[in-house]
Short mmCIF file of C-alpha atoms in Angstrom, two decimals:
data_model
loop_
_atom_site.label_atom_id
_atom_site.label_comp_id
_atom_site.label_asym_id
_atom_site.label_seq_id
_atom_site.Cartn_x
_atom_site.Cartn_y
_atom_site.Cartn_z
CA MET A 1317 0.00 0.00 0.00
CA THR A 1318 2.85 2.36 0.87
CA LYS A 1319 4.47 1.74 -2.53
CA ILE A 1320 1.19 2.47 -4.30
CA VAL A 1321 0.76 5.76 -2.45
CA ALA A 1322 4.38 6.71 -3.18
CA ALA A 1323 3.89 5.89 -6.87
CA LEU A 1324 0.78 8.06 -7.05
CA ARG A 1325 2.72 10.93 -5.55
CA SER A 1326 5.54 10.54 -8.08
CA SER A 1327 5.43 12.33 -11.41
CA PRO A 1328 5.65 10.37 -14.68
CA ASP A 1329 9.10 11.88 -15.22
CA GLU A 1330 10.29 10.52 -11.88
CA LEU A 1331 8.73 7.12 -12.55
CA LEU A 1332 10.33 7.06 -15.99
CA GLN A 1333 13.74 7.79 -14.52
CA SER A 1334 13.25 5.04 -11.93
CA ALA A 1335 12.27 2.58 -14.66
CA LEU A 1336 15.34 3.50 -16.73
CA GLU A 1337 17.58 2.91 -13.73
CA ALA A 1338 15.85 -0.37 -12.90
CA LYS A 1339 16.25 -1.59 -16.49
CA THR A 1340 19.94 -0.71 -16.44
CA GLN A 1341 20.38 -2.66 -13.18
CA ALA A 1342 18.46 -5.64 -14.57
CA GLU A 1343 20.60 -5.67 -17.73
CA ALA A 1344 23.74 -5.54 -15.59
CA LYS A 1345 22.44 -8.48 -13.55
CA VAL A 1346 21.81 -10.49 -16.73
CA ARG A 1347 25.38 -9.85 -17.83
CA ALA A 1348 26.84 -10.74 -14.42
CA LEU A 1349 24.84 -13.96 -14.23
CA GLY A 1350 25.86 -14.83 -17.77
CA GLU A 1351 29.49 -14.44 -16.81
CA GLN A 1352 28.98 -16.70 -13.78
CA ARG A 1353 27.29 -19.31 -15.98
CA ALA A 1354 30.18 -19.21 -18.45
CA VAL A 1355 32.62 -19.93 -15.63
CA LYS A 1356 30.45 -22.78 -14.30
CA LEU A 1357 30.28 -24.36 -17.75
CA LEU A 1358 34.04 -24.85 -17.60
CA GLU A 1359 33.67 -26.91 -14.44
CA ILE A 1360 32.91 -30.66 -14.44
CA ASP A 1361 30.32 -30.43 -11.71
CA GLY A 1362 27.83 -27.68 -10.96
CA VAL A 1363 24.90 -28.70 -13.19
CA GLU A 1364 22.38 -27.76 -10.53
CA GLU A 1365 24.13 -24.45 -10.01
CA ILE A 1366 24.01 -23.77 -13.74
CA ALA A 1367 20.30 -24.61 -13.79
CA ALA A 1368 19.78 -22.20 -10.91
CA LEU A 1369 21.73 -19.52 -12.77
CA ASP A 1370 19.57 -20.14 -15.84
CA LYS A 1371 16.47 -19.47 -13.76
CA GLN A 1372 18.00 -16.30 -12.37
CA ILE A 1373 19.05 -15.19 -15.87
CA ALA A 1374 15.55 -15.85 -17.21
CA ALA A 1375 14.01 -13.90 -14.33
CA ALA A 1376 16.43 -11.01 -14.83
CA ALA A 1377 15.78 -11.00 -18.59
CA ALA A 1378 12.03 -10.97 -17.93
CA ALA A 1379 12.57 -8.03 -15.58
CA VAL A 1380 14.43 -6.20 -18.37
CA GLY A 1381 11.43 -6.70 -20.65
CA ILE A 1382 8.99 -5.53 -17.99
CA HIS A 1383 11.06 -2.43 -17.28
CA ALA A 1384 11.20 -1.74 -21.03
CA ASP A 1385 7.41 -1.95 -21.21
CA ARG A 1386 7.09 0.38 -18.22
CA ILE A 1387 9.50 2.84 -19.85
CA THR A 1388 7.32 2.88 -22.95
CA ALA A 1389 4.21 3.42 -20.83
CA PHE A 1390 5.80 6.21 -18.77
CA ARG A 1391 7.12 7.93 -21.89
CA GLY A 1392 3.62 7.86 -23.31
CA GLU A 1393 2.21 9.36 -20.11
CA VAL A 1394 4.91 12.04 -20.04
CA ARG A 1395 4.08 12.91 -23.65
CA ARG A 1396 0.35 12.99 -22.89
CA GLN A 1397 0.84 15.36 -19.97
CA GLN A 1398 3.18 17.52 -22.05
CA GLN A 1399 0.49 17.71 -24.73
CA GLN A 1400 -2.10 18.72 -22.14
CA ALA A 1401 0.22 21.42 -20.79
CA ALA A 1402 0.95 22.65 -24.31
CA ASP A 1403 -2.78 22.77 -25.10
CA ARG A 1404 -3.47 24.75 -21.90
CA ASP A 1405 -0.63 27.15 -22.65
CA SER A 1406 -1.86 27.62 -26.21
CA ALA A 1407 -5.43 28.25 -25.04
CA GLU A 1408 -4.22 30.78 -22.46
CA ARG A 1409 -2.12 32.61 -25.05
CA VAL A 1410 -5.02 32.68 -27.51
CA ALA A 1411 -7.29 34.15 -24.82
CA ALA A 1412 -4.63 36.71 -23.83
CA THR A 1413 -4.09 37.61 -27.48
CA GLU A 1414 -7.84 38.06 -28.00
CA THR A 1415 -7.97 40.45 -25.03
CA ALA A 1416 -4.92 42.34 -26.28
CA LEU A 1417 -6.44 42.63 -29.77
CA CYS A 1418 -9.70 43.98 -28.33
CA GLU A 1419 -7.71 46.61 -26.43
CA ARG A 1420 -5.75 47.41 -29.60
CA ASP A 1421 -8.99 47.82 -31.57
CA ALA A 1422 -10.26 50.27 -28.94
CA THR A 1423 -6.98 52.22 -29.15
CA ALA A 1424 -7.30 52.34 -32.95
CA VAL A 1425 -10.77 53.88 -32.60
CA LYS A 1426 -9.35 56.54 -30.25
CA LEU A 1427 -6.43 57.17 -32.62
CA GLU A 1428 -8.74 57.53 -35.61
CA THR A 1429 -10.93 59.94 -33.65
CA ALA A 1430 -7.87 61.92 -32.58
CA ILE A 1431 -6.63 62.15 -36.20
CA VAL A 1432 -10.05 63.36 -37.39
CA ASP A 1433 -10.21 65.84 -34.51
CA MET A 1434 -6.71 67.08 -35.30
CA GLY A 1435 -7.59 67.79 -38.92
CA ARG A 1436 -10.80 69.52 -37.94
CA LEU A 1437 -9.18 71.58 -35.19
CA TYR A 1438 -6.20 72.51 -37.35
CA PHE A 1439 -8.36 74.02 -40.08
CA GLU A 1440 -10.69 75.52 -37.48
CA LEU A 1441 -7.64 77.35 -36.07
CA ILE A 1442 -6.62 78.48 -39.56
CA ASP A 1443 -10.12 79.82 -40.25
CA GLN A 1444 -10.16 81.64 -36.90
CA ASN A 1445 -6.81 83.24 -37.72
CA LEU A 1446 -8.12 84.38 -41.10
CA ALA A 1447 -11.18 85.89 -39.46
CA ILE A 1448 -9.04 87.77 -36.96
CA SER A 1449 -6.55 89.00 -39.56
CA ARG A 1450 -9.38 90.31 -41.77
CA MET A 1451 -10.46 92.62 -38.95
CA TRP A 1452 -7.23 94.59 -39.32
CA ARG A 1453 -4.80 95.56 -42.01
CA MET A 1454 -2.00 93.82 -40.21
CA SER A 1455 1.63 94.02 -41.14
CA ALA A 1456 3.79 90.93 -41.53
CA ALA A 1457 5.25 91.68 -38.11
CA ALA A 1458 1.77 91.72 -36.56
CA LEU A 1459 0.91 88.43 -38.24
CA ARG A 1460 4.10 86.89 -36.83
CA THR A 1461 3.42 88.35 -33.41
CA GLY A 1462 -0.09 86.93 -33.30
CA LEU A 1463 0.79 83.67 -35.05
CA LEU A 1464 -1.96 84.37 -37.54
CA GLY A 1465 -0.34 83.17 -40.75
CA GLU A 1466 -1.13 79.65 -41.95
CA ALA A 1467 2.56 78.93 -42.49
CA LEU A 1468 3.25 79.91 -38.88
CA ILE A 1469 0.53 77.62 -37.57
CA ALA A 1470 1.81 74.86 -39.83
CA ARG A 1471 5.28 75.26 -38.32
CA GLU A 1472 3.98 75.22 -34.75
CA THR A 1473 1.80 72.20 -35.48
CA SER A 1474 4.68 70.39 -37.16
CA GLN A 1475 6.93 71.01 -34.17
CA ALA A 1476 4.24 69.76 -31.78
CA MET A 1477 3.80 66.62 -33.88
CA PHE A 1478 7.57 66.07 -33.94
CA ALA A 1479 7.70 66.23 -30.16
CA ALA A 1480 4.73 63.84 -29.90
CA GLY A 1481 6.42 61.40 -32.27
CA ARG A 1482 8.95 60.18 -29.69
CA PRO A 1483 11.89 61.54 -31.67
CA ARG A 1484 15.09 59.53 -31.69
CA ASN A 1485 18.36 60.92 -32.99
CA GLY A 1486 16.51 63.85 -34.50
CA VAL A 1487 13.95 61.69 -36.33
CA SER A 1488 10.27 61.57 -35.42
CA ARG A 1489 8.59 58.17 -35.40
CA LEU A 1490 5.22 59.59 -36.45
CA PRO A 1491 4.60 58.69 -40.10
CA ALA A 1492 4.43 61.42 -42.70
CA PRO A 1493 1.10 61.86 -44.53
CA GLY A 1494 0.71 59.62 -47.59
CA ASN A 1495 -2.02 58.58 -50.02
CA VAL A 1496 -0.61 55.28 -51.27
CA GLY A 1497 -3.58 53.10 -52.17
CA LEU A 1498 -6.09 55.87 -51.48
CA GLY A 1499 -6.09 57.75 -54.75
CA ILE A 1500 -5.88 61.50 -55.20
CA THR A 1501 -8.90 62.39 -53.06
CA GLY A 1502 -7.89 60.10 -50.21
CA ASP A 1503 -11.08 58.02 -50.33
CA THR A 1504 -10.81 54.30 -49.65
CA ASN A 1505 -13.24 51.42 -49.97
CA THR A 1506 -11.32 49.25 -47.52
CA GLY A 1507 -12.68 50.95 -44.42
CA THR A 1508 -11.36 53.48 -41.97
CA LEU A 1509 -8.19 53.08 -39.93
CA ALA A 1510 -10.08 51.56 -37.00
CA GLU A 1511 -12.11 49.29 -39.29
CA ARG A 1512 -9.02 47.98 -41.08
CA ILE A 1513 -7.28 47.27 -37.77
CA ALA A 1514 -10.39 45.51 -36.42
CA THR A 1515 -10.54 43.35 -39.55
CA ALA A 1516 -6.83 42.57 -39.20
CA SER A 1517 -7.40 41.62 -35.54
CA SER A 1518 -10.17 39.21 -36.54
CA ASP A 1519 -8.05 37.65 -39.29
CA LEU A 1520 -5.03 37.30 -37.00
CA LEU A 1521 -7.09 35.73 -34.21
CA GLU A 1522 -8.54 33.18 -36.63
CA MET A 1523 -5.01 32.37 -37.83
CA ILE A 1524 -3.70 32.00 -34.27
CA ARG A 1525 -6.57 29.69 -33.28
CA GLY A 1526 -5.58 27.39 -36.12
CA VAL A 1527 -1.97 27.02 -34.94
CA PRO A 1528 -1.47 23.62 -33.25
CA SER A 1529 0.13 23.54 -29.82
CA THR A 1530 3.74 22.40 -29.92
CA LEU A 1531 5.63 20.07 -27.61
CA PRO A 1532 9.26 20.35 -26.47
CA ASP A 1533 11.73 17.81 -27.75
CA ASP A 1534 11.36 14.43 -26.07
CA GLU A 1535 14.37 14.55 -23.74
CA ALA A 1536 13.46 11.16 -22.27
CA ALA A 1537 13.80 9.42 -25.62
#
């Protein structure tokens, strides 16, 4: 009963190692008994001893076979548990990725809104400057003083965007405006920024769910 309880408490890896050691010991016993039998064969007497050695050799050889079978069984159990662990890990990573993609989609919506707001507010500021400048016949110096010229606002906006772009070695990481794939007017039939990112999230999640869980190399083999 004590051995059964101890076995239940042992992991398949531990049981596999024990079986490997037991098989090695049994094989060594077979060799040692075989050497004893060879010596006895050179003697005139000792038939009964040889017969006894034969029984011991047969028992030891049977033990080798049993240990080999147990090794195969334990290796299978180790592999099964590894597969279960890999499946759990894969499921957890898929779930974590799905959560991360949902958060990314929400960020994309905020970013798209911020970009739209920026364009609207930029031209709203330009229009306000024009309205103010039309109230007076301002000199170039007055326009510079009040930051009323569009070029001046463009410079200030550009500098603010550069600072927001996490510059590194004098280079901003914010992308420059571009219309590749959008045509001259900037219209697109592929959806807005947030919609394209949401579609990409869905496609990526479907791809990830189709990836089989992988197992580490069988070190016990």
